[in-house]
Coordinates of C-alpha atoms in Angstrom, one line a residue:
M156 CA 1.7 18.9 20.7
S157 CA -1.6 17.8 18.9
L158 CA -5.0 18.7 20.3
Y159 CA -5.6 15.0 21.0
S160 CA -2.5 14.9 23.2
I161 CA -3.4 18.1 25.0
I162 CA -6.9 16.7 25.9
R163 CA -5.5 13.3 26.9
I164 CA -3.0 14.9 29.3
S165 CA -5.4 17.4 30.7
T166 CA -8.1 14.8 31.3
A167 CA -5.6 12.5 33.0
K168 CA -4.6 15.4 35.3
A169 CA -8.3 16.1 36.0
L170 CA -9.0 12.5 37.0
K171 CA -6.0 12.6 39.3
D172 CA -6.9 15.9 40.9
L173 CA -10.6 15.2 41.2
Y174 CA -10.7 11.6 42.2
G175 CA -7.1 10.5 42.9
L176 CA -7.1 8.2 39.8
D177 CA -3.9 7.4 38.1
V178 CA -4.9 7.0 34.4
D179 CA -2.4 6.6 31.6
P180 CA -3.1 9.4 29.1
S181 CA -2.6 7.0 26.2
T182 CA -5.7 5.1 27.3
I183 CA -7.8 8.2 27.0
I184 CA -9.3 8.3 23.4
P185 CA -10.9 11.7 22.5
Q186 CA -13.1 11.5 19.4
A187 CA -14.3 14.1 17.0
T188 CA -17.8 15.2 18.1
K189 CA -20.7 14.0 16.0
K190 CA -22.0 16.6 13.6
E191 CA -25.5 16.7 15.3
F192 CA -24.0 17.9 18.6
E193 CA -22.2 21.1 19.6
G194 CA -18.5 20.5 20.2
D195 CA -15.1 19.7 18.7
M196 CA -14.0 16.7 20.8
T197 CA -15.9 14.2 22.8
L198 CA -14.8 12.1 25.8
V199 CA -16.6 8.9 26.8
V200 CA -16.9 9.1 30.6
F201 CA -18.2 5.6 31.3
P202 CA -14.7 4.0 32.1
W203 CA -14.2 6.3 35.2
V204 CA -17.7 6.3 36.8
K205 CA -17.2 3.3 39.1
A206 CA -13.8 4.5 40.4
A207 CA -15.2 8.1 40.9
R208 CA -18.2 6.7 42.8
K209 CA -20.5 9.3 41.2
A210 CA -23.3 9.3 38.8
L211 CA -22.4 9.3 35.1
D212 CA -23.5 12.9 34.2
A213 CA -22.0 14.2 37.5
V214 CA -18.6 12.8 36.5
A215 CA -18.9 14.4 33.1
K216 CA -19.8 17.7 34.6
D217 CA -16.9 17.6 37.0
L218 CA -14.5 16.9 34.2
G219 CA -16.1 19.6 32.0
D220 CA -15.8 22.2 34.7
Y221 CA -12.2 21.3 35.5
L222 CA -11.1 21.5 31.8
V223 CA -12.8 24.9 31.3
D224 CA -11.0 26.2 34.4
N225 CA -7.6 24.6 33.8
E226 CA -7.1 23.9 30.1
P227 CA -6.9 27.1 27.9
A228 CA -7.9 25.1 24.8
V229 CA -11.4 24.4 26.2
S230 CA -13.9 27.2 26.2
R231 CA -17.1 25.4 27.2
Y232 CA -18.8 22.0 27.2
N233 CA -22.0 20.1 27.2
V234 CA -23.0 16.6 28.5
I235 CA -25.2 14.2 26.5
K236 CA -25.9 10.9 28.3
G237 CA -22.4 10.4 29.6
F238 CA -20.6 11.9 26.6
L239 CA -18.6 15.0 27.4
N240 CA -18.6 17.3 24.3
L241 CA -15.8 19.9 24.5
V242 CA -15.8 23.1 22.5
I243 CA -12.3 24.3 21.7
D244 CA -11.6 28.0 22.0
P245 CA -11.2 29.6 18.5
T246 CA -8.0 31.4 19.6
F247 CA -6.4 28.0 20.3
W248 CA -6.7 27.1 16.6
N249 CA -4.4 30.0 15.6
G250 CA -1.7 28.5 17.7
V251 CA -2.3 25.0 16.2
L252 CA -1.9 26.4 12.7
R253 CA 1.3 28.2 13.6
G254 CA 2.6 25.1 15.3
I255 CA 2.0 23.0 12.2
A256 CA 3.7 25.5 10.0
R257 CA 6.8 25.4 12.1
Q258 CA 7.3 21.6 11.7
D259 CA 9.4 20.6 8.7
D260 CA 8.3 17.0 8.9
Y261 CA 4.7 17.5 10.1
G262 CA 2.9 14.2 10.7
F263 CA 6.0 12.0 10.3
T264 CA 8.0 10.3 13.0
P265 CA 11.8 10.0 12.3
A266 CA 13.3 6.5 12.8
A267 CA 15.9 6.0 15.5
E268 CA 18.8 3.5 15.4
D269 CA 16.9 1.1 17.6
S270 CA 13.5 1.5 15.9
P271 CA 11.9 -1.7 14.8
L272 CA 13.2 -3.1 11.4
V273 CA 10.2 -4.0 9.2
M274 CA 10.6 -5.8 5.9
V275 CA 7.8 -5.4 3.3
E276 CA 7.7 -7.9 0.4
Y277 CA 5.6 -6.9 -2.6
S278 CA 5.4 -7.4 -6.4
S279 CA 6.6 -11.1 -6.5
P280 CA 6.2 -11.5 -10.3
N281 CA 6.8 -14.5 -12.5
T282 CA 9.3 -14.2 -15.3
N283 CA 7.0 -15.6 -17.9
K284 CA 4.8 -12.6 -18.5
P285 CA 4.7 -8.8 -18.1
L286 CA 3.4 -7.1 -15.0
H287 CA -0.4 -6.6 -15.2
L288 CA -3.3 -4.9 -13.4
G289 CA -3.3 -7.4 -10.6
H290 CA 0.4 -6.8 -10.0
L291 CA -0.3 -3.0 -9.9
R292 CA -2.6 -3.2 -6.9
N293 CA 0.0 -5.4 -5.1
I294 CA 3.0 -3.1 -6.0
L295 CA 1.2 0.1 -5.1
L296 CA -0.2 -1.3 -1.8
G297 CA 3.3 -2.6 -0.9
Y298 CA 5.2 0.6 -1.8
S299 CA 2.6 2.8 0.0
L300 CA 2.6 0.6 3.1
A301 CA 6.4 0.8 3.3
S302 CA 6.2 4.6 3.0
I303 CA 3.6 4.8 5.7
L304 CA 5.5 2.5 8.1
K305 CA 8.6 4.6 7.6
A306 CA 6.6 7.7 8.4
C307 CA 5.5 6.0 11.6
G308 CA 9.1 5.8 12.8
N309 CA 10.1 2.3 11.6
R310 CA 13.2 1.3 9.8
V311 CA 11.9 -0.3 6.6
V312 CA 13.4 -2.6 4.0
K313 CA 11.5 -3.1 0.7
T314 CA 11.9 -6.5 -0.9
N315 CA 10.8 -8.4 -3.9
I316 CA 10.8 -12.2 -4.5
V317 CA 11.0 -13.1 -8.2
N318 CA 9.5 -16.4 -9.2
D319 CA 12.1 -17.3 -11.9
R320 CA 11.9 -21.1 -12.0
G321 CA 9.3 -23.8 -12.5
I322 CA 7.2 -25.3 -15.3
H323 CA 5.6 -22.0 -16.2
I324 CA 9.0 -20.5 -17.0
C325 CA 9.9 -23.6 -19.1
K326 CA 6.6 -23.1 -21.1
S327 CA 7.8 -19.7 -22.4
M328 CA 11.3 -21.0 -23.0
L329 CA 10.1 -24.0 -25.0
A330 CA 7.7 -21.9 -27.1
W331 CA 10.5 -19.5 -27.9
Q332 CA 12.7 -22.4 -29.1
K333 CA 9.9 -23.8 -31.3
W334 CA 8.3 -20.7 -32.7
G335 CA 10.5 -17.8 -31.8
D336 CA 12.8 -17.7 -34.9
G337 CA 15.5 -16.1 -32.8
A338 CA 13.3 -13.2 -31.8
T339 CA 14.8 -10.7 -29.3
P340 CA 13.6 -7.4 -27.8
E341 CA 15.9 -5.6 -30.2
S342 CA 14.7 -7.4 -33.3
T343 CA 11.0 -7.1 -32.5
G344 CA 11.0 -3.7 -30.8
K345 CA 9.2 -5.2 -27.9
K346 CA 9.9 -4.9 -24.2
G347 CA 11.4 -8.1 -23.0
D348 CA 8.7 -9.0 -20.6
H349 CA 6.0 -8.5 -23.3
L350 CA 8.0 -10.6 -25.7
I351 CA 8.2 -13.5 -23.3
G352 CA 4.6 -13.2 -22.3
D353 CA 3.6 -13.7 -26.0
F354 CA 5.4 -17.0 -26.0
Y355 CA 3.7 -18.1 -22.8
V356 CA 0.3 -17.4 -24.5
A357 CA 1.6 -19.2 -27.6
F358 CA 2.5 -22.3 -25.6
D359 CA -1.0 -22.4 -24.1
K360 CA -2.6 -22.1 -27.5
H361 CA -0.7 -25.0 -29.0
Y362 CA -1.1 -27.1 -25.8
K363 CA -4.9 -26.7 -25.9
A364 CA -4.9 -27.7 -29.6
E365 CA -2.9 -30.8 -28.7
V366 CA -5.3 -31.8 -25.9
K367 CA -8.3 -31.2 -28.1
E368 CA -6.8 -33.5 -30.8
L369 CA -6.0 -36.2 -28.3
M370 CA -9.5 -36.1 -26.8
A371 CA -10.9 -36.4 -30.4
G372 CA -9.0 -39.6 -30.6
G373 CA -10.8 -41.1 -27.6
M374 CA -8.8 -39.9 -24.6
T375 CA -10.3 -38.3 -21.5
Q376 CA -9.3 -34.7 -20.8
E377 CA -7.1 -35.8 -17.9
E378 CA -5.4 -38.5 -20.1
A379 CA -4.9 -36.0 -23.0
E380 CA -3.3 -33.4 -20.7
A381 CA -0.9 -36.0 -19.3
A382 CA 0.0 -37.3 -22.7
S383 CA 0.5 -34.0 -24.4
P384 CA 3.9 -34.1 -26.2
L385 CA 4.3 -30.3 -25.6
M386 CA 3.7 -30.6 -21.9
L387 CA 6.1 -33.6 -21.7
E388 CA 8.8 -31.5 -23.4
A389 CA 8.3 -28.7 -20.9
R390 CA 8.6 -31.1 -18.0
E391 CA 11.8 -32.5 -19.5
M392 CA 13.2 -29.0 -19.9
L393 CA 12.4 -28.4 -16.2
R394 CA 14.2 -31.6 -15.3
K395 CA 17.2 -30.5 -17.3
W396 CA 17.1 -27.0 -15.6
E397 CA 17.2 -28.6 -12.2
Q398 CA 20.2 -30.8 -13.3
K399 CA 21.9 -27.5 -14.4
D400 CA 22.0 -28.4 -18.1
P401 CA 24.3 -25.7 -19.6
E402 CA 22.2 -25.2 -22.7
V403 CA 18.9 -24.9 -20.8
R404 CA 20.4 -22.7 -18.2
A405 CA 21.9 -20.3 -20.8
L406 CA 18.5 -20.0 -22.5
W407 CA 16.8 -19.4 -19.1
Q408 CA 19.3 -16.7 -18.2
M409 CA 19.0 -14.9 -21.5
M410 CA 15.2 -14.8 -21.5
N411 CA 15.0 -13.9 -17.8
D412 CA 17.4 -11.0 -18.4
W413 CA 15.0 -9.7 -21.1
V414 CA 12.2 -9.9 -18.6
Y415 CA 14.2 -8.1 -15.8
A416 CA 15.0 -5.2 -18.1
G417 CA 11.3 -4.9 -18.9
F418 CA 10.3 -5.1 -15.3
D419 CA 12.8 -2.4 -14.3
E420 CA 11.4 0.0 -17.0
T421 CA 7.9 -0.5 -15.6
Y422 CA 8.9 -0.1 -12.0
K423 CA 10.8 3.1 -12.8
R424 CA 7.7 4.6 -14.6
M425 CA 5.5 3.6 -11.6
G426 CA 7.9 5.3 -9.3
V427 CA 8.5 2.3 -7.1
D428 CA 11.7 0.6 -6.0
F429 CA 13.2 -2.2 -3.8
D430 CA 16.1 -2.3 -1.4
K431 CA 16.7 -6.0 -2.1
I432 CA 15.5 -8.5 -4.7
Y433 CA 15.5 -12.2 -4.1
Y434 CA 15.2 -15.0 -6.7
E435 CA 13.5 -18.3 -6.1
S436 CA 16.2 -20.0 -8.1
D437 CA 18.5 -19.1 -5.2
T438 CA 16.1 -19.7 -2.4
Y439 CA 14.5 -23.1 -3.1
L440 CA 17.6 -25.1 -2.2
E441 CA 18.0 -23.1 1.0
G442 CA 14.5 -24.0 1.9
K443 CA 15.1 -27.7 1.2
E444 CA 18.1 -27.5 3.6
K445 CA 16.0 -25.9 6.3
V446 CA 13.3 -28.5 6.0
L447 CA 15.8 -31.3 6.2
E448 CA 17.2 -29.6 9.4
G449 CA 13.6 -29.6 10.7
L450 CA 13.3 -33.3 9.9
E451 CA 16.4 -34.1 12.0
K452 CA 15.0 -32.1 14.9
G453 CA 11.6 -34.0 14.7
I454 CA 9.7 -30.9 13.6
M455 CA 8.8 -32.6 10.3
Y456 CA 8.4 -36.3 9.4
R457 CA 9.1 -38.4 6.3
K458 CA 6.4 -40.7 4.8
D459 CA 7.2 -44.2 3.4
D460 CA 7.4 -42.8 -0.2
G461 CA 10.2 -40.4 0.9
S462 CA 8.1 -37.2 0.9
V463 CA 8.6 -34.8 3.9
W464 CA 5.6 -33.3 5.8
A465 CA 4.7 -31.1 8.7
D466 CA 1.9 -32.2 11.1
L467 CA 0.0 -29.1 12.0
T468 CA -3.1 -30.8 13.4
A469 CA -2.3 -29.7 16.9
D470 CA -2.4 -26.1 15.7
G471 CA -5.9 -26.6 14.1
L472 CA -4.6 -27.1 10.6
D473 CA -3.7 -30.2 8.6
H474 CA -0.6 -32.1 7.3
K475 CA 1.5 -30.0 4.9
L476 CA 3.8 -31.3 2.2
L477 CA 7.2 -29.7 2.1
L478 CA 9.3 -32.0 -0.1
R479 CA 7.9 -34.3 -2.8
K480 CA 8.9 -37.9 -2.9
D481 CA 11.5 -37.1 -5.6
G482 CA 13.0 -34.5 -3.3
T483 CA 11.8 -31.4 -5.2
S484 CA 10.5 -28.3 -3.4
V485 CA 7.0 -26.8 -3.2
Y486 CA 6.2 -23.1 -2.8
M487 CA 6.2 -23.4 1.0
T488 CA 9.7 -24.7 1.0
Q489 CA 10.8 -21.9 -1.2
D490 CA 9.3 -19.3 1.2
I491 CA 11.1 -20.9 4.1
G492 CA 14.4 -20.6 2.1
T493 CA 13.7 -17.0 1.3
A494 CA 13.0 -16.3 5.0
K495 CA 16.3 -17.9 5.9
L496 CA 18.3 -15.7 3.5
R497 CA 16.4 -12.6 4.6
Y498 CA 17.1 -13.2 8.2
Q499 CA 20.8 -13.7 7.4
D500 CA 20.8 -10.4 5.5
Y501 CA 18.7 -8.3 8.0
P502 CA 17.8 -8.5 11.7
I503 CA 14.1 -8.4 11.0
D504 CA 11.7 -7.5 13.8
K505 CA 8.6 -7.9 11.6
M506 CA 7.9 -9.4 8.2
I507 CA 5.0 -8.2 6.1
Y508 CA 4.0 -10.2 3.0
V509 CA 1.8 -8.3 0.5
V510 CA 0.0 -11.1 -1.2
G511 CA -3.6 -11.6 -2.4
N512 CA -6.3 -13.1 -0.2
E513 CA -6.3 -16.4 -2.1
Q514 CA -3.1 -17.2 -0.2
N515 CA -4.5 -16.7 3.4
Y516 CA -4.1 -20.4 4.3
H517 CA -0.6 -20.5 2.9
F518 CA 0.6 -17.8 5.2
Q519 CA -1.1 -19.3 8.2
V520 CA 1.0 -22.4 7.6
L521 CA 4.2 -20.5 6.8
S522 CA 3.9 -18.5 10.1
L523 CA 3.6 -21.7 12.1
L524 CA 6.5 -23.4 10.3
L525 CA 8.9 -20.4 10.6
D526 CA 8.1 -20.2 14.3
K527 CA 8.8 -23.9 14.7
L528 CA 12.1 -23.5 12.8
G529 CA 13.3 -20.8 15.1
F530 CA 12.6 -17.5 13.3
K531 CA 11.7 -15.1 16.1
W532 CA 9.4 -13.0 13.8
G533 CA 7.7 -16.1 12.3
K534 CA 4.8 -16.3 14.7
D535 CA 4.0 -12.6 14.2
L536 CA 4.5 -12.3 10.5
V537 CA 1.9 -10.2 8.8
H538 CA 0.1 -11.4 5.7
F539 CA -1.1 -8.1 4.2
S540 CA -4.1 -9.8 2.5
Y541 CA -5.8 -7.8 -0.2
G542 CA -8.7 -8.4 -2.5
M543 CA -8.6 -9.0 -6.2
V544 CA -8.9 -6.3 -8.8
E545 CA -11.0 -6.8 -11.9
L546 CA -12.1 -4.8 -14.9
P547 CA -15.7 -4.0 -15.7
E548 CA -15.5 -6.8 -18.3
G549 CA -14.6 -9.4 -15.6
K550 CA -11.5 -11.4 -14.6
M551 CA -8.2 -11.6 -16.4
K552 CA -6.4 -14.7 -17.5
S553 CA -2.7 -14.7 -18.3
R554 CA -2.5 -17.9 -20.3
E555 CA -5.3 -16.7 -22.6
G556 CA -3.7 -13.3 -23.1
T557 CA -6.7 -11.5 -21.6
V558 CA -4.8 -9.6 -18.9
V559 CA -4.4 -5.9 -19.0
D560 CA -0.6 -5.2 -19.1
A561 CA 0.6 -2.6 -16.6
D562 CA 2.5 -0.8 -19.4
D563 CA -0.5 -0.6 -21.7
L564 CA -2.8 0.5 -18.9
M565 CA -0.4 3.3 -17.9
D566 CA -0.2 4.4 -21.5
E567 CA -4.0 4.5 -21.7
M568 CA -4.3 6.4 -18.4
V569 CA -1.8 9.1 -19.6
S570 CA -3.6 9.4 -23.0
T571 CA -7.0 9.8 -21.3
A572 CA -5.5 12.4 -18.9
R573 CA -4.3 14.3 -21.9
S574 CA -7.6 14.3 -23.7
V575 CA -9.7 15.1 -20.6
S576 CA -7.4 17.8 -19.4
A577 CA -7.3 19.5 -22.8
E578 CA -11.1 19.3 -23.1
L579 CA -11.5 21.0 -19.7
G580 CA -8.9 23.7 -20.6
K581 CA -6.5 22.5 -17.9
L582 CA -3.5 22.6 -20.3
D583 CA -4.1 26.1 -21.7
G584 CA -0.9 28.1 -21.8
C585 CA 1.3 25.1 -21.1
T586 CA 4.4 24.2 -23.2
P587 CA 4.6 20.8 -24.9
Q588 CA 7.0 19.7 -22.2
E589 CA 4.8 20.8 -19.4
I590 CA 1.8 19.0 -21.1
D591 CA 3.8 15.8 -21.2
E592 CA 4.8 16.1 -17.5
I593 CA 1.3 17.1 -16.3
T594 CA -0.5 14.4 -18.2
E595 CA 2.0 11.7 -17.0
T596 CA 1.5 12.9 -13.4
V597 CA -2.3 13.1 -13.7
G598 CA -2.7 9.8 -15.5
L599 CA -0.5 7.8 -13.1
G600 CA -1.9 9.7 -10.1
A601 CA -5.4 8.7 -11.2
L602 CA -4.5 5.1 -11.6
K603 CA -2.7 4.9 -8.2
Y604 CA -5.3 6.8 -6.3
F605 CA -8.2 4.7 -7.6
L606 CA -6.4 1.5 -6.6
L607 CA -5.4 2.7 -3.2
K608 CA -8.5 4.6 -2.0
V609 CA -10.4 1.3 -1.5
D610 CA -10.1 -0.7 1.7
P611 CA -7.3 -3.2 0.6
R612 CA -9.2 -6.1 2.1
K613 CA -12.1 -5.7 -0.4
N614 CA -12.3 -6.9 -4.0
M615 CA -12.6 -4.0 -6.4
T616 CA -13.4 -3.2 -10.0
F617 CA -11.0 -0.8 -11.7
N618 CA -12.7 1.6 -14.2
P619 CA -10.2 3.7 -16.1
K620 CA -12.9 6.3 -17.1
E621 CA -14.1 6.8 -13.6
S622 CA -10.6 7.3 -12.2
I623 CA -9.8 10.3 -14.4
D624 CA -12.4 12.8 -13.2
F625 CA -11.7 16.2 -11.9
N626 CA -14.6 16.0 -9.5
G627 CA -15.2 13.5 -6.8
N628 CA -12.9 11.2 -4.9
T629 CA -10.2 10.9 -7.5
G630 CA -6.5 11.6 -7.9
P631 CA -7.0 14.4 -10.5
F632 CA -9.4 16.2 -8.2
I633 CA -6.8 16.2 -5.4
Q634 CA -4.0 17.1 -7.8
Y635 CA -6.0 20.0 -9.3
T636 CA -6.7 21.4 -5.8
Y637 CA -3.0 21.2 -5.0
A638 CA -2.1 23.1 -8.2
R639 CA -4.8 25.7 -7.4
I640 CA -3.3 26.3 -4.0
R641 CA 0.2 26.6 -5.4
S642 CA -1.1 29.1 -7.9
V643 CA -2.6 31.3 -5.1
L644 CA 0.7 31.2 -3.2
R645 CA 2.8 32.1 -6.3
K646 CA 0.5 35.1 -6.9
A647 CA 0.8 36.1 -3.2
D648 CA 4.6 35.9 -3.4
E649 CA 4.7 37.9 -6.6
A650 CA 2.6 40.6 -5.0
G651 CA 4.5 40.5 -1.7
L652 CA 1.4 39.7 0.3
R653 CA 2.9 37.1 2.7
G654 CA 4.7 37.6 6.0
A655 CA 2.4 39.8 8.1
D656 CA 2.0 38.8 11.8
F657 CA -1.3 37.0 12.3
S658 CA -0.8 35.6 15.8
T659 CA -3.7 37.6 17.3
V660 CA -6.2 36.7 14.5
V661 CA -9.2 34.6 15.7
P662 CA -10.0 32.1 12.9
G663 CA -13.5 31.9 11.7
E664 CA -15.7 28.8 11.5
R665 CA -14.6 27.7 8.0
E666 CA -10.9 28.3 8.9
V667 CA -11.3 26.3 12.2
T668 CA -12.8 23.4 10.4
L669 CA -9.8 23.3 8.0
I670 CA -7.2 23.7 10.8
R671 CA -8.9 20.9 12.7
R672 CA -8.7 18.6 9.7
L673 CA -5.0 19.4 9.4
S674 CA -4.4 18.7 13.0
D675 CA -5.7 15.1 12.4
F676 CA -3.0 14.3 10.0
P677 CA -0.4 12.8 12.4
S678 CA -3.0 10.5 14.0
V679 CA -4.3 9.4 10.6
V680 CA -0.7 8.4 9.6
K681 CA -0.3 6.5 12.8
E682 CA -3.6 4.7 12.3
A683 CA -2.8 3.9 8.7
G684 CA 0.5 2.3 9.9
R685 CA -1.2 0.4 12.7
S686 CA -4.0 -1.0 10.5
Y687 CA -1.9 -1.4 7.3
S688 CA -4.4 0.8 5.3
P689 CA -3.2 3.3 2.7
A690 CA -6.9 3.8 2.0
L691 CA -7.1 5.8 5.3
I692 CA -4.5 8.3 3.9
A693 CA -6.2 8.5 0.5
N694 CA -9.6 9.3 2.0
Y695 CA -8.1 11.7 4.6
V696 CA -6.5 13.7 1.8
Y697 CA -9.7 13.7 -0.2
D698 CA -11.7 15.1 2.8
L699 CA -9.0 17.7 3.4
V700 CA -9.1 19.0 -0.2
K701 CA -12.9 19.1 0.0
E702 CA -12.6 21.3 3.2
Y703 CA -10.1 23.5 1.4
N704 CA -12.3 24.0 -1.6
Q705 CA -15.2 25.0 0.7
F706 CA -12.8 27.4 2.5
Y707 CA -11.6 28.8 -0.8
H708 CA -15.2 29.4 -1.9
D709 CA -16.3 31.1 1.3
C710 CA -13.2 33.1 2.3
S711 CA -11.4 35.7 0.3
I712 CA -7.7 35.2 0.3
L713 CA -5.7 37.4 -2.1
K714 CA -8.4 40.1 -2.1
E715 CA -8.8 40.2 1.7
E716 CA -8.0 43.7 2.8
D717 CA -6.9 43.0 6.4
A718 CA -3.2 42.1 6.1
A719 CA -3.2 39.9 9.2
T720 CA -6.3 37.9 8.2
R721 CA -4.9 37.6 4.6
A722 CA -1.6 36.3 6.0
M723 CA -3.3 33.7 8.1
R724 CA -5.3 32.4 5.2
L725 CA -2.2 32.2 3.0
E726 CA -0.4 30.3 5.8
L727 CA -3.5 28.0 6.0
S728 CA -3.3 27.5 2.3
A729 CA 0.5 26.7 2.4
V730 CA 0.1 24.2 5.2
T731 CA -2.8 22.5 3.4
A732 CA -0.7 22.2 0.2
D733 CA 2.1 20.7 2.2
V734 CA -0.1 18.1 4.0
V735 CA -1.7 17.2 0.6
R736 CA 1.8 16.7 -0.9
R737 CA 2.9 14.6 2.1
G738 CA -0.2 12.5 2.1
M739 CA -0.1 11.9 -1.6
G740 CA 3.6 11.1 -1.3
L741 CA 2.7 8.3 1.1
L742 CA 0.6 6.8 -1.7
G743 CA 3.5 7.2 -4.2
I744 CA 1.6 9.9 -6.1
N745 CA 3.2 13.1 -7.4
V746 CA 1.3 16.4 -7.4
P747 CA 1.8 19.1 -10.1
E748 CA 2.8 22.6 -9.3
R749 CA 0.8 23.9 -12.3
M750 CA -2.3 22.5 -13.9

């Protein structure tokens, strides 16, 4: 049982015994005592003063006396303006350490058969370009969130919706037809997603040249864009695709297959996966069917031009287009179709969409529509809205080819990790294979940690150079600390220094601080799941390794002469390494055994 639970239960019993109050322990929220006051945990006494019919400080004193007399974990207390600061007996922390060490799955709650089923959607790429830096933040947030929710006891399904149809797809297809000369991934030596991305950029280049030429002939920009022969051809290709023209569909399938193979390679290197992938080419007709069903039930209405709309003014929003006058779908319709298929596949209790904050309004509307159409989780769907990620140079633009491809960025991160690690002597004595493994782990760990440590709701600037630093709040700093601990434990095992009984050892101040930090891990995991914030895990692990490094600096471990004290410090090191590994695992980050 965690210290927080112990204090909650003991305080609830005190309130019952002292004042006859029935208080649910879960409503009692102990907090870490502020650094300027003496104590380990603080209770806010205000909520019980009225029912106790006593002065504020008198109630705090009653509770303090009761806990000192009846709860072995509490050794003394002090009262500051209605705040009860509890000092935890140092001997208690020894038991906490041993309790943590006995738990194989410390901090995690196993899912039961009837646990809530949560679906998390992330990635959601288009098949006209490779994955880029913006996708990376989305994918890493989604994968980490799914891992955290699973650690909180939920059953989790990870899904991806691929945008594989539309005018943007036809642009790449048309460019390949015109200027591709039969190029394939094999003939060019390029990954399929990169190859298709090149043709998307090529289309935009030729299209802009056409528009410029038409404007030079006297057209306005709007007229020129509408009259562009290239764009008219792309729209004609989309029309043929929707009519299932065999030639267009065959080209579409071939080029999409190239992209999927490229995506799979990138996902594998990133260490992420999905339980189910949906494709908009399958879902948009399902959405149309569901909208027409809503039309029959009076949930939607049809305008004179034949278009179908939803009136959401009663919900504080506006009128939303769902089917164009020619009967074609919009993004909202596709999302409804995807929801229908997902609900057929899985009895979802909660749906979480990991999508950037520019789509906030879209998901407000989607939530209302799904609820009106009868999806029980629709009203409570979660839009995990995150901020944009930019480079120091500014925003990226796919059409202009100024995005940073995920593959190129990962290569750069691993290369930088290799040069920085070699310069600092971190790779001395390693074999070439070990160097490859370590630099891949450190490079990708630096990238993932930098993107995940920031509050997901905030916009951020990704600086590759800052992310690979063996000091400060970075992935490599945490990874290096983990490798250092594993080295200490290997040396202890080689010398046969572990295994002594340390049950009677009273931890010192530095050790208590570290054990206390370790005891917070389960509550941090729960809070990260409740608030959908991988950043809480990232920053907890950083604080933990900072505490360990201070402990490592101040306390002798292998050279400690007292066998029991040495055994306790080795156990403390082992538990710390395990929690670091678990925490980083929730972020999708590997930690190296050697470094």
